Coordinates of C-alpha atoms in Angstrom, one line a residue:
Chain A
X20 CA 107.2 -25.5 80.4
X21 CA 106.3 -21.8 80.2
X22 CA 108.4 -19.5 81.8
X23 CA 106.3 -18.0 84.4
X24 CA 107.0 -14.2 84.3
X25 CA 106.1 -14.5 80.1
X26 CA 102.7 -16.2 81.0
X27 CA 101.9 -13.5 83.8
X28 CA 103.3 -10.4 81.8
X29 CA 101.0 -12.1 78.9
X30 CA 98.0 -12.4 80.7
X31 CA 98.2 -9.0 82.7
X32 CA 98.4 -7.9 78.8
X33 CA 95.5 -9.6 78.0
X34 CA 93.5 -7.9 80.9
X35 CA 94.1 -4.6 79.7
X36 CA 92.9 -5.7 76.0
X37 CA 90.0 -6.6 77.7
X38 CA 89.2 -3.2 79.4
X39 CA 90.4 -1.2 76.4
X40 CA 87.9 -3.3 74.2
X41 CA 84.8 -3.5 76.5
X42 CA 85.5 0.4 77.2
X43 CA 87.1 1.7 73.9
X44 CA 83.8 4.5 73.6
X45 CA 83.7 4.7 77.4
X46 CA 86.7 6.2 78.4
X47 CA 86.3 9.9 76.5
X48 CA 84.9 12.4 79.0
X49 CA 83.9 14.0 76.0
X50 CA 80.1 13.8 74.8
X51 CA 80.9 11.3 72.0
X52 CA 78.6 12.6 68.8
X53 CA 77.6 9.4 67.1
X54 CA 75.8 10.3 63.2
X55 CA 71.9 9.4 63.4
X56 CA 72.2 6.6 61.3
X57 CA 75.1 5.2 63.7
X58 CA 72.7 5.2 66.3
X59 CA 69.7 3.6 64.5
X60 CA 72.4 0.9 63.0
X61 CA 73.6 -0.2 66.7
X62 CA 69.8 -1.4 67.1
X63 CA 70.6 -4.3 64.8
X64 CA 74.7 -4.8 66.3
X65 CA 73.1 -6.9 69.2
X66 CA 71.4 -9.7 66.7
X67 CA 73.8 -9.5 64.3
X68 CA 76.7 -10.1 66.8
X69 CA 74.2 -13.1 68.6
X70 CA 74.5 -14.6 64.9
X71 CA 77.9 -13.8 63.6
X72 CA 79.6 -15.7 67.1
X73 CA 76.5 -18.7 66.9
X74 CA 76.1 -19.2 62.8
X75 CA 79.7 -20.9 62.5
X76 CA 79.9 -23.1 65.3
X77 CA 76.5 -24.5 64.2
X78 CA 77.0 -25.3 60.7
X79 CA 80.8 -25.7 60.6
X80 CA 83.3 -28.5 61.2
X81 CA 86.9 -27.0 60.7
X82 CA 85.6 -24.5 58.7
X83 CA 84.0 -26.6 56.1
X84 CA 79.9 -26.6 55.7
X85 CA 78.5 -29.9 57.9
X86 CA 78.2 -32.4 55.4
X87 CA 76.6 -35.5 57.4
X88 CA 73.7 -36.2 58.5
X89 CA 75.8 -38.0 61.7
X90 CA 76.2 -34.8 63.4
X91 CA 74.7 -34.4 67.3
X92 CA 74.6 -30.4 66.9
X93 CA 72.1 -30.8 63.9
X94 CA 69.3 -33.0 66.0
X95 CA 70.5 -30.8 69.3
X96 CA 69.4 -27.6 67.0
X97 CA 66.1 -28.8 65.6
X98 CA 65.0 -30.1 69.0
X99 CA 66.4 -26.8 71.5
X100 CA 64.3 -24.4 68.5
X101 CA 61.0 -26.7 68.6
X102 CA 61.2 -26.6 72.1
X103 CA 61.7 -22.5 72.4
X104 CA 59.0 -22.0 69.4
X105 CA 56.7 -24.4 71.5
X106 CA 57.5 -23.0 74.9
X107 CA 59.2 -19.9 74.7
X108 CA 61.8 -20.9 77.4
X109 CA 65.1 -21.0 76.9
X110 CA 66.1 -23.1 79.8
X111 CA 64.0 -25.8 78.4
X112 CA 65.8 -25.2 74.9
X113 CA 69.2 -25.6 76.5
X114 CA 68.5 -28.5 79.0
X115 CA 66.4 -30.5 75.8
X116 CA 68.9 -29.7 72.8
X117 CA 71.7 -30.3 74.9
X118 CA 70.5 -34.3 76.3
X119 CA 70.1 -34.7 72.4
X120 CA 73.3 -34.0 71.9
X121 CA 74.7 -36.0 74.6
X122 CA 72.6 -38.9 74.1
X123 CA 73.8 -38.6 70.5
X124 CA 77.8 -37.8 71.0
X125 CA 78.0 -40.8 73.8
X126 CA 75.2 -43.0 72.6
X127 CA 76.2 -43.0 68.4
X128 CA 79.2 -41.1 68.2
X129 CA 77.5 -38.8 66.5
Chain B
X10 CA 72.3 -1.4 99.0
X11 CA 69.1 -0.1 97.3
X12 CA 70.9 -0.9 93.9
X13 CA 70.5 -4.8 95.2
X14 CA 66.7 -4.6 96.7
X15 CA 65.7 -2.7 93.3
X16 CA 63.5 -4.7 91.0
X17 CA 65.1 -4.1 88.0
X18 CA 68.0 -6.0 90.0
X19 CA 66.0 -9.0 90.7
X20 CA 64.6 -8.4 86.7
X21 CA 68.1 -8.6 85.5
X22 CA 69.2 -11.6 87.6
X23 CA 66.3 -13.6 87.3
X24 CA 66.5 -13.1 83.2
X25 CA 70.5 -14.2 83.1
X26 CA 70.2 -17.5 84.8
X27 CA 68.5 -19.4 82.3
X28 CA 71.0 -18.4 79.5
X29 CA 74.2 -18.5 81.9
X30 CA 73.6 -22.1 82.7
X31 CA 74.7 -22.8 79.0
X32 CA 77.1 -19.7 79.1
X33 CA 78.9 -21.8 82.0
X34 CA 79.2 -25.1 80.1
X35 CA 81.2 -22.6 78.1
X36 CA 83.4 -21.4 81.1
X37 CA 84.1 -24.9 82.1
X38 CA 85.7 -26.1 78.9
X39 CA 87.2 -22.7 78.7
X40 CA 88.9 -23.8 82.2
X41 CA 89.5 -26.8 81.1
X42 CA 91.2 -25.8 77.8
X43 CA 93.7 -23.5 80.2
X44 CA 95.1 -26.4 82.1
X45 CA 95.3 -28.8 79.4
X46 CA 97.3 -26.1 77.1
X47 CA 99.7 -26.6 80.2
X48 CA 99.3 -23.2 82.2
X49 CA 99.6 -23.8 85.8
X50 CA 96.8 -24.1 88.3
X51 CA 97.7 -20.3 89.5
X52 CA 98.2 -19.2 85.9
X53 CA 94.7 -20.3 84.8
X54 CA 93.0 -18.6 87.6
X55 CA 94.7 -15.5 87.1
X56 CA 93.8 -15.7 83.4
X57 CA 89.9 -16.3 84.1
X58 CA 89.6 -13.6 86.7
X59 CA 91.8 -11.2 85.1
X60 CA 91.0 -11.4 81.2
X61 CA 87.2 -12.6 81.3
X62 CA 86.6 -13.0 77.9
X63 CA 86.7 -17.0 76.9
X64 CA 87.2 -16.3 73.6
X65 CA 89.8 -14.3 73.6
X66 CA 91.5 -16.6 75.9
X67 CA 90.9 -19.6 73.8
X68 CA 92.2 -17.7 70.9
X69 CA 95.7 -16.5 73.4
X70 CA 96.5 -20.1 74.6
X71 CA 97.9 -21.6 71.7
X72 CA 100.3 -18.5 71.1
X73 CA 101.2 -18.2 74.8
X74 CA 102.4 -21.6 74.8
X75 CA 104.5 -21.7 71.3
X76 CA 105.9 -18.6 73.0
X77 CA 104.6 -15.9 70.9
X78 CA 106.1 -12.5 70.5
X79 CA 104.0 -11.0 73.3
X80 CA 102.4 -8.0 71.3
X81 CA 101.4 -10.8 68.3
X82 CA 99.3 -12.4 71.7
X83 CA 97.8 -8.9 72.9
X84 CA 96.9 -7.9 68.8
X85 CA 94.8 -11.2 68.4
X86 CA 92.9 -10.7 71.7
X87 CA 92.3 -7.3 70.2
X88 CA 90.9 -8.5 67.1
X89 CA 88.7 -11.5 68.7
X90 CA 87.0 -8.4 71.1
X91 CA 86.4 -6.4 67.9
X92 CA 82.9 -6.9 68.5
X93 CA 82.8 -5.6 72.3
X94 CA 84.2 -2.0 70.4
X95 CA 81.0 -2.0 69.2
X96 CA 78.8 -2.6 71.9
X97 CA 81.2 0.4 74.1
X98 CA 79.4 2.5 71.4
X99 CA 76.1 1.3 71.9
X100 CA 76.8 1.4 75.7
X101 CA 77.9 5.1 75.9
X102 CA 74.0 5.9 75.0
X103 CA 73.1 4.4 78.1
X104 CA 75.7 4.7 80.7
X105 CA 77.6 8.0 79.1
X106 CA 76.1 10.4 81.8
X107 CA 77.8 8.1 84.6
X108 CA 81.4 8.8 86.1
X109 CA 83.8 7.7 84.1
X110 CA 85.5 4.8 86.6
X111 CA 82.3 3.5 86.6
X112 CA 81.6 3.3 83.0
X113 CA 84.9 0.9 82.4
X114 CA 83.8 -0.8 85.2
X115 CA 80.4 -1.6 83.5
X116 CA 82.1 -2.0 80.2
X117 CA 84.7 -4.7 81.6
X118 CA 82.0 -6.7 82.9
X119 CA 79.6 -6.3 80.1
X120 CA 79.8 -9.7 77.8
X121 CA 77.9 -10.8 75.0
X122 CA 75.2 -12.3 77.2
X123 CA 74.9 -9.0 79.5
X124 CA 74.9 -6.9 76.2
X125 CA 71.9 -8.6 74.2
X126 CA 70.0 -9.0 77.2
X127 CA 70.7 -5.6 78.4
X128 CA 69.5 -3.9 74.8
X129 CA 66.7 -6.5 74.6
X130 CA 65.3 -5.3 77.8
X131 CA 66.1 -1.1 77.1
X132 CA 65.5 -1.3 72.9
X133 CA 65.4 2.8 73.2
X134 CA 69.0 4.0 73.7
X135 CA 68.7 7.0 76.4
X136 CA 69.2 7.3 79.7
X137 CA 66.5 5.8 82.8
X138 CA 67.0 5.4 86.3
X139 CA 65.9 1.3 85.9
X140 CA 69.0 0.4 83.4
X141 CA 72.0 0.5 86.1
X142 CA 70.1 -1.9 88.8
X143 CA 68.8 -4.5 85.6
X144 CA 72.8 -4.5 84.3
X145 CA 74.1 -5.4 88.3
X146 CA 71.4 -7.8 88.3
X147 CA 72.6 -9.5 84.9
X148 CA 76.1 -8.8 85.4
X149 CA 76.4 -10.2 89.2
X150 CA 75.1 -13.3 88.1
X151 CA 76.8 -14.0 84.9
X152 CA 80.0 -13.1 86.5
X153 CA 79.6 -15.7 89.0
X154 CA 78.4 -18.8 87.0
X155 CA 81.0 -18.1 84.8
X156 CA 83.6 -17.6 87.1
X157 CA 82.7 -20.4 89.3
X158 CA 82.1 -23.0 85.9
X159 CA 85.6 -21.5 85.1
X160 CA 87.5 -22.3 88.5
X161 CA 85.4 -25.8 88.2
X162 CA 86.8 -26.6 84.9
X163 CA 90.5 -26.0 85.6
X164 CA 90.4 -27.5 89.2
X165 CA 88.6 -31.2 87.1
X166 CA 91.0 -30.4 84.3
X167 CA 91.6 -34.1 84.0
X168 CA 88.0 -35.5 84.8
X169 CA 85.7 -33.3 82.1
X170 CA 85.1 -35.2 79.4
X171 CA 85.5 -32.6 76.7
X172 CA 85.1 -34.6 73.5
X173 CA 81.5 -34.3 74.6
X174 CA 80.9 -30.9 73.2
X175 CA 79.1 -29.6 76.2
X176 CA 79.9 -25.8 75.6
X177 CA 77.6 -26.5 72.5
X178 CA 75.0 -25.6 75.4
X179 CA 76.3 -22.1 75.3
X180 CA 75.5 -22.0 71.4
X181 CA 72.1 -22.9 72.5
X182 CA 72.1 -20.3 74.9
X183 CA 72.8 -18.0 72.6
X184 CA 69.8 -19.3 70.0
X185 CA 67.5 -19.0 72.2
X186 CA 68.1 -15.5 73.0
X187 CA 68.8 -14.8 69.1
X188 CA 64.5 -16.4 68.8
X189 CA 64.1 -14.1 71.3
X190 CA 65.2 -10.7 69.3
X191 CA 63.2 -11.8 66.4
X192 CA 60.2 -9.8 65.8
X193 CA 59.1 -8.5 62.0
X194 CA 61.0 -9.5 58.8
X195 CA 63.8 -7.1 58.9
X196 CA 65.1 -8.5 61.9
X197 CA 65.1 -11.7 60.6
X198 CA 66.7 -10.6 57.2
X199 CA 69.2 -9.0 59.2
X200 CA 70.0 -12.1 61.0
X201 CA 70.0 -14.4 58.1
X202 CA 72.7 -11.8 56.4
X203 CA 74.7 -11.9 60.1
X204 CA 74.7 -16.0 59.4
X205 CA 75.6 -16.0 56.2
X206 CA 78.4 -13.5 55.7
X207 CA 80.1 -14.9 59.5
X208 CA 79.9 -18.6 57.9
X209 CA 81.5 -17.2 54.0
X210 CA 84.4 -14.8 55.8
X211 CA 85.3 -17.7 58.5
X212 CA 88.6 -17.9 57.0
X213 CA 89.4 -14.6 57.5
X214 CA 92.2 -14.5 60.2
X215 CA 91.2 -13.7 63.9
X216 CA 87.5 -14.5 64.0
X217 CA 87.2 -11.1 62.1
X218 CA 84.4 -13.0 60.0
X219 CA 82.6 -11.7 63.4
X220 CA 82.9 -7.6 63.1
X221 CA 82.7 -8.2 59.3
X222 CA 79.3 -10.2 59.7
X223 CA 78.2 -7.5 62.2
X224 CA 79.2 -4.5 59.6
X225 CA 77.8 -6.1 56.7
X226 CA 74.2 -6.7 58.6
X227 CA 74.0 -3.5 60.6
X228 CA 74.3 -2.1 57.3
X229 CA 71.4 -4.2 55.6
X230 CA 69.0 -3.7 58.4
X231 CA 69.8 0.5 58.0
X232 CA 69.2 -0.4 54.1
X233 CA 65.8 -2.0 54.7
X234 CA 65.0 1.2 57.8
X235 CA 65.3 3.3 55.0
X236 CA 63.8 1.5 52.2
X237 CA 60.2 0.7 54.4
X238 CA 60.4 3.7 56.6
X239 CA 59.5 2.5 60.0
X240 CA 62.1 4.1 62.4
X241 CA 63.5 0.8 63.9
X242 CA 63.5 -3.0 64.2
X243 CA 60.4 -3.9 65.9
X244 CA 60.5 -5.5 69.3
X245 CA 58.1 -8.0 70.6

């Protein structure tokens, strides 16, 4: 059992990481004087964050590369991108690679 | 009101509910994961409306319930929102002029999926009177599919099937917006060096393979802006 008032002093904790993280360059009143190339290197951060979080849960299966071809998230992948690159939708990407992968997972035990 | 009947509201909205549908497959396993780690009912809703990060909260749940020193806990939810330090940066371009109450109010709520949507549809980092109705309009509704696949998630606790995999939907999410920043073969370069270096580092501790991958690609794409002298990635 957790004791109650650990969990709630834990999680009240873990609100404020969350509002010192998400505001760390927001809370200054000062004008905050980034370098130029600062600036023209955040252009990329939104991509390169997109990839960093998506590229290991894709390839890796307790941190080690894939190394089946029995793996749902490798057919739920191929078809969610052929679907974008074909329809440019990314509802259709989500709703199609994810019924491969359920259709895989339940139907193969993939 | 007129923030609501804006456009750039409806814009925003409209553009976050494809992507939050797999963003919520996400918040339900998160909810689920809460009550299976054995947190209370009260507990888990406290976490999700309080914290509202999932990954940060997925990362907190095994040290909250071996009992871990409580500023151990607070350091690794530090570490796994490394990457949200970053986009503060990138938001103070935007949202610097605003009062400051308001701009941690707009940084709490601004997650990944607000974020890359939000620079997607402003690529030029200054001010303009569309940006604060498009982020309400992202940020209402991707509060409140997550939040409600969240409170879904811990109330079924016992009837979602989790060795399905469904948050992989969220990964797909995520893809499809990632397709959708690609444009020109820096960008691409850029991405294939954020995949590579996040997949080599993933040992490090505290999913800092994430702000390393970020560093060490913000860094290539500044390499190849200066090697081929356009000013910036190109956008579609």
């Amino acid at each position: 059992m957790i004791p109650a008032w650990y969990a709630t002093v834990g999680i009240a904790g873990l609100a404020v990481v969350t509002v010192v993280t998400r505001g760390f360059f927001l809370f200054s009143d000062r004008e905050l004087e980034l370098p130029a190339w600062a600036v023209q290197g955040l252009r990329y951060a939104p991509l390169a964050a997109l990839v960093a979080v998506i590229a290991p849960e894709i390839v890796l299966t307790d941190g080690a590369l894939i190394s089946t071809w029995q793996d749902a998230r490798i057919y739920a992948v191929l078809v969610g991108t052929a679907y974008f690159w074909w329809r440019r939708g990314i509802l259709g990407m989500i709703l199609a690679g994810t019924a491969v992968l359920l259709a895989l997972r339940i139907g193969l035990g993939w | 009101m007129s923030l609501v009947r804006h456009p750039e509201f409806r814009r925003g909205f409209s553009e976050t509910i494809a992507p939050s549908l797999g963003i919520a497959a996400w918040g339900l396993v998160t909810g689920v994961a809460m009550v299976k780690s054995g947190l209370s009912l009260w507990l888990a809703i406290l976490m999700t409306m309080v914290v509202f990060a999932g990954s940060a909260q997925l990362a907190a749940l095994p040290l909250i319930v071996a009992g871990a020193p409580l500023w151990v806990l607070w350091a690794t939810a530090f570490c796994v929102n490394l990457r949200f330090v970053i986009y503060s940066a990138h938001w103070r371009r935007y949202f610097g002029h605003l009062p400051r109450a308001q701009r941690v109010l707009l940084g709490y709520l601004a997650v990944d999926l607000s974020y890359v949507l939000f620079a997607r549809r402003f690529p030029d980092p200054t001010p303009q009177p569309e940006q604060l109705p498009y982020f309400w309009g992202s940020a209402a509704w991707n509060w409140l599919s997550w939040q409600g696949a969240s409170l879904l998630g811990i109330v079924l606790a016992d009837r979602v099937p989790t060795e399905w995999g469904l948050d992989f939907a969220g990964v797909l999410a995520l893809l499809g917006i990632t397709y959708s920043l690609l444009s020109g073969r820096k960008t691409w370069i850029a991405a294939g060096v954020a995949g590579f270096v996040a997949v080599a580092t993933f040992a490090l501790p505290l999913k800092l393979n994430i702000v390393t991958a970020i560093g060490v690609a913000v860094a290539v794409g500044l390499l190849l802006d200066r090697s081929f002298h356009d000013t910036a990635p190109e956008r579609p």
